mmCIF file with all atom_site columns, C-alpha atoms in Angstrom:
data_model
loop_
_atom_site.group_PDB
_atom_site.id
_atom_site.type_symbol
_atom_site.label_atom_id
_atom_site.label_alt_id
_atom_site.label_comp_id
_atom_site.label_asym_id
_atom_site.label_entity_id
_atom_site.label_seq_id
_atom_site.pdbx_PDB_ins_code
_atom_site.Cartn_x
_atom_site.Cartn_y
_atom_site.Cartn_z
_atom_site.occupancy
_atom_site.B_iso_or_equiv
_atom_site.pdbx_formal_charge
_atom_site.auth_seq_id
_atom_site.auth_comp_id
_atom_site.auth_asym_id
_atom_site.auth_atom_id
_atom_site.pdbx_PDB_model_num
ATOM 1   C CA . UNK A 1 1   ? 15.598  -18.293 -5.251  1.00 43.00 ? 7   UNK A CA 1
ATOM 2   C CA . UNK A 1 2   ? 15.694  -16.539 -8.556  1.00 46.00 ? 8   UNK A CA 1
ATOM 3   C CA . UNK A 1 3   ? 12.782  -17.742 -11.096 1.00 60.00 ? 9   UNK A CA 1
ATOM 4   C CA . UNK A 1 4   ? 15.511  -18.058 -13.742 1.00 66.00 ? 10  UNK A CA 1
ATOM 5   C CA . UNK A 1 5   ? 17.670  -20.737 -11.001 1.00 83.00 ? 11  UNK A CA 1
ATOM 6   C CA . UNK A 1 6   ? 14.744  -22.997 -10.833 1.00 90.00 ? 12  UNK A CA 1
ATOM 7   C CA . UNK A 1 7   ? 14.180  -26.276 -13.006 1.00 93.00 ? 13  UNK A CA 1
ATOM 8   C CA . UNK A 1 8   ? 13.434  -26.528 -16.190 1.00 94.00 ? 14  UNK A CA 1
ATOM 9   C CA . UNK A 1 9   ? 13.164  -29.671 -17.105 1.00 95.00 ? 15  UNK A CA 1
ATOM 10  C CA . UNK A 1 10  ? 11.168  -32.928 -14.871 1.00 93.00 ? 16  UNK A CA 1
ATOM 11  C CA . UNK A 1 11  ? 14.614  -34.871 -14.650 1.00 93.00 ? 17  UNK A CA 1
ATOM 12  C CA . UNK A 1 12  ? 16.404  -31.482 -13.167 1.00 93.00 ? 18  UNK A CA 1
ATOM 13  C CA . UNK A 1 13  ? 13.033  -31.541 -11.092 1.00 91.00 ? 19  UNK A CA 1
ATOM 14  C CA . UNK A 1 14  ? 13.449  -34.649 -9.609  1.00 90.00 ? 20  UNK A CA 1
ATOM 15  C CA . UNK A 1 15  ? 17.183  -34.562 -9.168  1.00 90.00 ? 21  UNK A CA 1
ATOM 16  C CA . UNK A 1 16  ? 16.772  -30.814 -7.487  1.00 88.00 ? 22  UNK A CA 1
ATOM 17  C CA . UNK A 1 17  ? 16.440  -29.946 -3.579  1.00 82.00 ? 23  UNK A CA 1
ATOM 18  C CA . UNK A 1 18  ? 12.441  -29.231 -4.413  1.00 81.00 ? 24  UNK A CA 1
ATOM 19  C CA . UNK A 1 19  ? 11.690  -32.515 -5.296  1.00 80.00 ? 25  UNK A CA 1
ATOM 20  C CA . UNK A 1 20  ? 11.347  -33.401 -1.490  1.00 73.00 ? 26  UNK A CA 1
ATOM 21  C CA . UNK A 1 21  ? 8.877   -30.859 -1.485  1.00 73.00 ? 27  UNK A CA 1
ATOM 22  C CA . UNK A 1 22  ? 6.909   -31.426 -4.373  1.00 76.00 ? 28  UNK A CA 1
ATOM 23  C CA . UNK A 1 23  ? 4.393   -33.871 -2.870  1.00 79.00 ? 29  UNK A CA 1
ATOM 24  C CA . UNK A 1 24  ? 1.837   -35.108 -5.492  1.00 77.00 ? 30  UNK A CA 1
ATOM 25  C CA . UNK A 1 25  ? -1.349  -35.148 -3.244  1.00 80.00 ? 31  UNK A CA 1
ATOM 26  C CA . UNK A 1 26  ? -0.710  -31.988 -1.333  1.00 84.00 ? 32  UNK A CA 1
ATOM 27  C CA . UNK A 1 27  ? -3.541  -30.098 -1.218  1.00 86.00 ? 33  UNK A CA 1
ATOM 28  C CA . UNK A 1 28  ? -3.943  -26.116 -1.483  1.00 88.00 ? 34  UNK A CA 1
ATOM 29  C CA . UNK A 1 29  ? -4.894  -26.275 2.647   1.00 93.00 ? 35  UNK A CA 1
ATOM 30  C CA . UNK A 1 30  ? -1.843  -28.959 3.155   1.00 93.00 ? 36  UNK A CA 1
ATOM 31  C CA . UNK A 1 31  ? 0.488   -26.036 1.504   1.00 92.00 ? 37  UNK A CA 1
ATOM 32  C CA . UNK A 1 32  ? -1.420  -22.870 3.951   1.00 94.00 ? 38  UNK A CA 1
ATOM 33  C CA . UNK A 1 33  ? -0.924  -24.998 6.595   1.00 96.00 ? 39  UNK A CA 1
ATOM 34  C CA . UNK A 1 34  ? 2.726   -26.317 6.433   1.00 94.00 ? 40  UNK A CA 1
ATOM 35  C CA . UNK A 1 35  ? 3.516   -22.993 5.890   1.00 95.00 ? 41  UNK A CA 1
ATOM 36  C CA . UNK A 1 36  ? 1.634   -21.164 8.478   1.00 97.00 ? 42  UNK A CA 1
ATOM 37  C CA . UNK A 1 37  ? 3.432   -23.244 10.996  1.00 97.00 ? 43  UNK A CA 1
ATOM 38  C CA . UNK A 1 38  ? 6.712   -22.673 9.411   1.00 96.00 ? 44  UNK A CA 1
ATOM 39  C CA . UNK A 1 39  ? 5.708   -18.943 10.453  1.00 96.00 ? 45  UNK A CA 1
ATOM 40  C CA . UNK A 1 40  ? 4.417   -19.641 13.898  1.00 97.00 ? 46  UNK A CA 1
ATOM 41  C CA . UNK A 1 41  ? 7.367   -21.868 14.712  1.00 97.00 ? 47  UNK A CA 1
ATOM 42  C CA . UNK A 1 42  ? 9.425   -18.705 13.436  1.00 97.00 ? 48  UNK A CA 1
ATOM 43  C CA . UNK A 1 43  ? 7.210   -16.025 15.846  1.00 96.00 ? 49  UNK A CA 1
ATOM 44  C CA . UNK A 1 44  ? 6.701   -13.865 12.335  1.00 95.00 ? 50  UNK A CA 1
ATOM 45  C CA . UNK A 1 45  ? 3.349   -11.680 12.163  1.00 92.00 ? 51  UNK A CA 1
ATOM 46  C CA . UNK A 1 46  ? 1.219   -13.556 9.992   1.00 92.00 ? 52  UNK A CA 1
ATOM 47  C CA . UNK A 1 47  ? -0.882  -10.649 8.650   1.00 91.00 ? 53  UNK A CA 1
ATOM 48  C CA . UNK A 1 48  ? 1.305   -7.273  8.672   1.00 89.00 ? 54  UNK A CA 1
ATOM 49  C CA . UNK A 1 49  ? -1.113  -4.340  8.492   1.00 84.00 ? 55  UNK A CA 1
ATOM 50  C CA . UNK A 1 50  ? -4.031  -6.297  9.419   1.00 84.00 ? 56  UNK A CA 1
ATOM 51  C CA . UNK A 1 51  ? -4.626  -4.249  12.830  1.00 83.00 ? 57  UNK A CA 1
ATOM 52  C CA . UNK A 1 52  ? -7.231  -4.426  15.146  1.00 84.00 ? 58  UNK A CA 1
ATOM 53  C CA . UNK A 1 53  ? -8.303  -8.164  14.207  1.00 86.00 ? 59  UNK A CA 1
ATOM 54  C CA . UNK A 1 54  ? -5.092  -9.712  16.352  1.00 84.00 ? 60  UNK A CA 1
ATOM 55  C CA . UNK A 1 55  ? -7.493  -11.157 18.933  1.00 86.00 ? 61  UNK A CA 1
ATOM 56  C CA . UNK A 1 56  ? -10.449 -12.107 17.118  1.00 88.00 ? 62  UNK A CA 1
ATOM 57  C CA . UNK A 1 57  ? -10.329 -12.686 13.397  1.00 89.00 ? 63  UNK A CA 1
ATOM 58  C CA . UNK A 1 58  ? -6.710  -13.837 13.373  1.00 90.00 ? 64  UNK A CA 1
ATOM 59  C CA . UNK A 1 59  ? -7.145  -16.641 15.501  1.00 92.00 ? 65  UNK A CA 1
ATOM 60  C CA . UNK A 1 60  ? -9.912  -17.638 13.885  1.00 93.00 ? 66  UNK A CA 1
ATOM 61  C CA . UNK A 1 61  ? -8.101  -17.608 10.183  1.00 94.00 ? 67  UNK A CA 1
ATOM 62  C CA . UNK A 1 62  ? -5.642  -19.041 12.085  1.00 95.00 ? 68  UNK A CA 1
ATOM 63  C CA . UNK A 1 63  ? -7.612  -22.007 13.579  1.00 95.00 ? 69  UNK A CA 1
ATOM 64  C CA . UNK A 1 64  ? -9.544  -23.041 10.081  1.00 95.00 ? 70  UNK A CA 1
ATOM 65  C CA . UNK A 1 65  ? -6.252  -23.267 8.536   1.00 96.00 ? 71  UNK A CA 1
ATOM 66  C CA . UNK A 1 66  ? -4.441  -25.274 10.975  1.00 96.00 ? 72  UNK A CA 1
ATOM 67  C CA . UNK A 1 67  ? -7.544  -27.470 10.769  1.00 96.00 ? 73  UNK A CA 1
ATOM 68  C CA . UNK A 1 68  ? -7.490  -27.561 7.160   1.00 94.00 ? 74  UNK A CA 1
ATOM 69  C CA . UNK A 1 69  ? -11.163 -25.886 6.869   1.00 93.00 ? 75  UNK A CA 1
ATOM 70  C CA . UNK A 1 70  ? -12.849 -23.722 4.664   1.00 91.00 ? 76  UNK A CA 1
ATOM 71  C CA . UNK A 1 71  ? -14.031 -20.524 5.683   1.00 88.00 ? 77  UNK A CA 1
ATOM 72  C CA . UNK A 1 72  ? -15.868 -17.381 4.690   1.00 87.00 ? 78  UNK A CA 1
ATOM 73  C CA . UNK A 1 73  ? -14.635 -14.268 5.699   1.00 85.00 ? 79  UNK A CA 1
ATOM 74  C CA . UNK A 1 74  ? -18.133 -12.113 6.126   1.00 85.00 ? 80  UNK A CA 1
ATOM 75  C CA . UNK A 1 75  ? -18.670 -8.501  7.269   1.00 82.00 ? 81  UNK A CA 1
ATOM 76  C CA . UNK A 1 76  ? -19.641 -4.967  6.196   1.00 83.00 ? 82  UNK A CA 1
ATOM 77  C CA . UNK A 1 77  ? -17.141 -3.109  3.707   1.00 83.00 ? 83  UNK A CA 1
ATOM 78  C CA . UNK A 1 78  ? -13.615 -2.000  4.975   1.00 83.00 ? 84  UNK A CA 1
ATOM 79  C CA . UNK A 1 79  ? -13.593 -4.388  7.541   1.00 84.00 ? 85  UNK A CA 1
ATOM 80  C CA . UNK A 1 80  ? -10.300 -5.570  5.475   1.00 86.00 ? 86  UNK A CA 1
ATOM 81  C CA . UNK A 1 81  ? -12.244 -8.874  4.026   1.00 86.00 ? 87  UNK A CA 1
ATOM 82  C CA . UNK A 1 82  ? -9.849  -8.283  0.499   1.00 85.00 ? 88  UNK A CA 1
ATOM 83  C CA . UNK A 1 83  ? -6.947  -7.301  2.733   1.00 88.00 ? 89  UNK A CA 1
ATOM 84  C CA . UNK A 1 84  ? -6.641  -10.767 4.740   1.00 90.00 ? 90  UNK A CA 1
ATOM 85  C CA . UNK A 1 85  ? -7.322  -12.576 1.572   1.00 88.00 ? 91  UNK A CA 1
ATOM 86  C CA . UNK A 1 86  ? -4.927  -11.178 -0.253  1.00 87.00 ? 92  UNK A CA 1
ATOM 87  C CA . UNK A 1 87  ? -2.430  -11.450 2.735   1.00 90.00 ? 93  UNK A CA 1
ATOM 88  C CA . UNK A 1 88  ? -2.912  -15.699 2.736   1.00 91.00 ? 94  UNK A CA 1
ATOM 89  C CA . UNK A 1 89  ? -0.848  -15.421 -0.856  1.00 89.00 ? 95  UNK A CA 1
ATOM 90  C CA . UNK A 1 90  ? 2.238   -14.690 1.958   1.00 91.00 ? 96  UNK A CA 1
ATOM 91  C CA . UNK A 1 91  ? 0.979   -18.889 3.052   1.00 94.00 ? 97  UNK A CA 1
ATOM 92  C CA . UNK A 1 92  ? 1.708   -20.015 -0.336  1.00 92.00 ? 98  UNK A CA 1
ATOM 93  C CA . UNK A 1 93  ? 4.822   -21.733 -1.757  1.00 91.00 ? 99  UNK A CA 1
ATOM 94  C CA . UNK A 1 94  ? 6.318   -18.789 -3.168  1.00 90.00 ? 100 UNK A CA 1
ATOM 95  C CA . UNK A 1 95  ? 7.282   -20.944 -6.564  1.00 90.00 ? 101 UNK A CA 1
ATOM 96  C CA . UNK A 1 96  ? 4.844   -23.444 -7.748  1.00 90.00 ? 102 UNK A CA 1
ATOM 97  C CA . UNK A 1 97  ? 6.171   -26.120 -10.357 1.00 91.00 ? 103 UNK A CA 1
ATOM 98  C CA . UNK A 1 98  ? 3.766   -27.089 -13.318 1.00 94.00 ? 104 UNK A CA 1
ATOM 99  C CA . UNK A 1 99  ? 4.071   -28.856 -16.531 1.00 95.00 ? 105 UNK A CA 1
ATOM 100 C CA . UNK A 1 100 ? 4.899   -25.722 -19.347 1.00 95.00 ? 106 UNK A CA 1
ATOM 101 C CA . UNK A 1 101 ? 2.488   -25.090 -21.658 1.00 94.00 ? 107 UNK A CA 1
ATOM 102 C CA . UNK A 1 102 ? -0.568  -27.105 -19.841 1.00 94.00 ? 108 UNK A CA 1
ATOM 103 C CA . UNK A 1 103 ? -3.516  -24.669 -19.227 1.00 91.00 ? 109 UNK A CA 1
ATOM 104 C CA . UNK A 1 104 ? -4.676  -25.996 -16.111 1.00 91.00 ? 110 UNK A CA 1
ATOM 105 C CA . UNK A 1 105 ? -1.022  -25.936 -14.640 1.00 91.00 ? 111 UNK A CA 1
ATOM 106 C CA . UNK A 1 106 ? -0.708  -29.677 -14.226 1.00 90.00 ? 112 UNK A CA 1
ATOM 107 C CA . UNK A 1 107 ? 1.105   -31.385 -11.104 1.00 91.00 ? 113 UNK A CA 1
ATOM 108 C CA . UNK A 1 108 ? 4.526   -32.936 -12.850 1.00 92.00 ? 114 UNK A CA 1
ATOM 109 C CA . UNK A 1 109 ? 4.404   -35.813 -10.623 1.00 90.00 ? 115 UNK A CA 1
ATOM 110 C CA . UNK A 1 110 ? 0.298   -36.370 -10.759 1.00 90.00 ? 116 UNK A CA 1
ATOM 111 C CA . UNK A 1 111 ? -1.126  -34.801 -14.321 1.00 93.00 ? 117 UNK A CA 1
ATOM 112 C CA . UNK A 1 112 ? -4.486  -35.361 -14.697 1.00 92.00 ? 118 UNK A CA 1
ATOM 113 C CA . UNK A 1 113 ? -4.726  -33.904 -18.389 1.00 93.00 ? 119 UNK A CA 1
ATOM 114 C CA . UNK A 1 114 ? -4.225  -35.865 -21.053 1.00 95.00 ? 120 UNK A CA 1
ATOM 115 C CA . UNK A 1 115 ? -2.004  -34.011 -23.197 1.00 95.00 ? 121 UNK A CA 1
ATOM 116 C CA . UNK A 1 116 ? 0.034   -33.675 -20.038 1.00 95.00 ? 122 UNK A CA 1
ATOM 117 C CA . UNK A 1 117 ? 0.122   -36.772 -19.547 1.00 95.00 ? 123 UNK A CA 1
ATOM 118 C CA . UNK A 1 118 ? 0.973   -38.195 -22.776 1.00 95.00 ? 124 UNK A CA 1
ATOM 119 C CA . UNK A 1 119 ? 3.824   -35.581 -22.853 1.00 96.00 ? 125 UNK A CA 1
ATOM 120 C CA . UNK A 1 120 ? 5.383   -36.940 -19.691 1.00 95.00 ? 126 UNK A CA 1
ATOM 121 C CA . UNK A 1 121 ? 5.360   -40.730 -20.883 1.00 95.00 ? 127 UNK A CA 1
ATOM 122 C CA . UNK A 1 122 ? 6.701   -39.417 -24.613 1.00 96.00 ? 128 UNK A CA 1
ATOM 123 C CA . UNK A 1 123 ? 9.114   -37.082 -23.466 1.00 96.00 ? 129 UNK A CA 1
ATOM 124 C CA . UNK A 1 124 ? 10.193  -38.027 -19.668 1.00 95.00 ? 130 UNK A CA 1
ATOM 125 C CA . UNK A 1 125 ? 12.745  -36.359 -18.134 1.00 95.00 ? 131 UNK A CA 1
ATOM 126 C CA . UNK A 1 126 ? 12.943  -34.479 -20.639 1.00 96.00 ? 132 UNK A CA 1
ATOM 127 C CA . UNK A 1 127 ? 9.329   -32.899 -20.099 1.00 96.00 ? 133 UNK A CA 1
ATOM 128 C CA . UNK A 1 128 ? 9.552   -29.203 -19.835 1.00 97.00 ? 134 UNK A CA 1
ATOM 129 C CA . UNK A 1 129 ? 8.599   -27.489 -15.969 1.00 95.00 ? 135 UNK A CA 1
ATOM 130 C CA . UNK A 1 130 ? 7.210   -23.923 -15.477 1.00 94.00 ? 136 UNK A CA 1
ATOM 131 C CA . UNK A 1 131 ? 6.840   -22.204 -12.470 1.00 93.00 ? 137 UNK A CA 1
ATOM 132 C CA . UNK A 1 132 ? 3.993   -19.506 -11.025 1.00 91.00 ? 138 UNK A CA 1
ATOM 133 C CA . UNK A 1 133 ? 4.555   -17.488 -8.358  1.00 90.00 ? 139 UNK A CA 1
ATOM 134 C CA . UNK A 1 134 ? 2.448   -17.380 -5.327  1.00 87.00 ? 140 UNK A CA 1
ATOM 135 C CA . UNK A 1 135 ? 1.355   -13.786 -6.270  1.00 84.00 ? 141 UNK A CA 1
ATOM 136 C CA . UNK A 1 136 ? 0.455   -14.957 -9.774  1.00 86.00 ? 142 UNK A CA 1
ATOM 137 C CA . UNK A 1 137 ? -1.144  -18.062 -7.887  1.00 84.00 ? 143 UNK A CA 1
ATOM 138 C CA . UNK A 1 138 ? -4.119  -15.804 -6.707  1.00 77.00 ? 144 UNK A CA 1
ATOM 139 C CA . UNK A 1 139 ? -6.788  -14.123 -8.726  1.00 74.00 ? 145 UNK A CA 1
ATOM 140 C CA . UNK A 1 140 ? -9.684  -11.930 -7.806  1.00 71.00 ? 146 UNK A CA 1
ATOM 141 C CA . UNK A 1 141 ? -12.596 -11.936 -9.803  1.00 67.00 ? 147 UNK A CA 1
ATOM 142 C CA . UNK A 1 142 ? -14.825 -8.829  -11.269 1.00 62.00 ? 148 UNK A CA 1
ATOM 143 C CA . UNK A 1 143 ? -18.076 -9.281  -10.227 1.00 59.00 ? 149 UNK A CA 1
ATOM 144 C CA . UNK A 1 144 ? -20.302 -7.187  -8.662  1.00 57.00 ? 150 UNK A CA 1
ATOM 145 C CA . UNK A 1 145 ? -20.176 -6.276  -4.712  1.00 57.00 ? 151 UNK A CA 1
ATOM 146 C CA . UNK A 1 146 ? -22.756 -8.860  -3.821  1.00 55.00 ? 152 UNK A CA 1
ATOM 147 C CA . UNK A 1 147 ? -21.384 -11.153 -5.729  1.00 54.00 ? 153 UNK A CA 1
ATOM 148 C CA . UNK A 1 148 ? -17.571 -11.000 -5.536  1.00 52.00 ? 154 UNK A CA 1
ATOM 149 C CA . UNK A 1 149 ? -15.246 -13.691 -4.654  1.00 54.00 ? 155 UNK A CA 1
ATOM 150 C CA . UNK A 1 150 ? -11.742 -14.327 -4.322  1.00 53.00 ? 156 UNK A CA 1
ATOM 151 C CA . UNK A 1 151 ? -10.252 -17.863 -5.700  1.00 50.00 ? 157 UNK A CA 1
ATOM 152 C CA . UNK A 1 152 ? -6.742  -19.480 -5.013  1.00 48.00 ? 158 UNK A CA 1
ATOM 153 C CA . UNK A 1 153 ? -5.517  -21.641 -8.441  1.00 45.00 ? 159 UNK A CA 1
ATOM 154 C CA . UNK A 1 154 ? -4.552  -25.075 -7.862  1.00 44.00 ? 160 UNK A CA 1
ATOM 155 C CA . UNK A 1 155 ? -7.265  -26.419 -6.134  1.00 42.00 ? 161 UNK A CA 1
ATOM 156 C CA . UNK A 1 156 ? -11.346 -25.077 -6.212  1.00 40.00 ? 162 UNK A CA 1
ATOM 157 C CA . UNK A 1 157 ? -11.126 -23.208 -2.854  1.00 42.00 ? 163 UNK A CA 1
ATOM 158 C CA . UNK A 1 158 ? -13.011 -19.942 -2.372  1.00 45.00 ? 164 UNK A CA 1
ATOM 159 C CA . UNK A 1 159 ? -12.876 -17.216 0.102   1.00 46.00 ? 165 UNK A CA 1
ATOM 160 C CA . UNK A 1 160 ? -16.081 -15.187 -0.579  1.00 44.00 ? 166 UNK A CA 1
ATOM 161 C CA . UNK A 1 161 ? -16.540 -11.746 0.113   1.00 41.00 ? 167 UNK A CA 1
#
């Protein structure tokens, strides 16, 4: 769906087809995983490019996020570490609502903010959504080699390098 087609406003939220979707305690691992089956159920490759890992490290990826765990992807460099962690962006919604203007991207449904949430009781429906992309979802950090890391907004988990 175009970014320009989505809601604007918490009422047009609520009253749109992603409001079934927009769960307020869905977690970062709830949205990999829904998703990753989506793509199983579908038989779609879930890592394109990724070669010579289909027995071993994709399974495993696969496993943790089915189970909802965390995991760190170790190993020397160019064993594609970045790649795959780049690649679980392609798990994520690919729109994620927020309340506009909030700097930690506040739930609509659950802020935990107070300006956000003050906003929400003084404005209501009326309360103006954003969206993020998965793409812009996903941030890598500039640190050195030893100490690099790779985070996913919206919740606090890391995929170290």
């Amino acid at each position: 769906m175009p970014h320009s087609d989505l809601p604007r406003t918490l009422g047009a939220l609520r009253a749109s087809r992603f409001f079934d979707q927009l769960q307020p305690d869905r977690t970062l691992k709830e949205e990999l995983r829904s998703n990753l089956i989506c793509k199983l159920n579908r038989n779609e490759t879930l890592f394109p490019g990724l070669m010579g890992f289909e027995d071993t490290v994709v399974p495993q990826v696969t496993n943790a996020i089915l189970s909802r765990h965390n995991f760190i992807l170790l190993g020397l460099r160019g064993q594609a570490k970045t790649r795959l962690a780049r690649m679980l962006t392609r798990l994520l919604d690919p729109h994620m609502a927020y309340i506009a203007g909030c700097e930690i991207r506040d739930h609509p449904l659950r802020p935990i903010c107070k300006q956000c949430r003050e906003k929400c009781v003084s404005m209501g429906d009326d309360t103006p959504i954003a969206w993020i992309s998965a793409e812009d979802r996903y941030v890598e950090t500039e640190r050195p080699a030893e100490h690099a890391d790779v985070v996913l907004r919206g919740d606090q988990d890391i995929w170290i390098e």
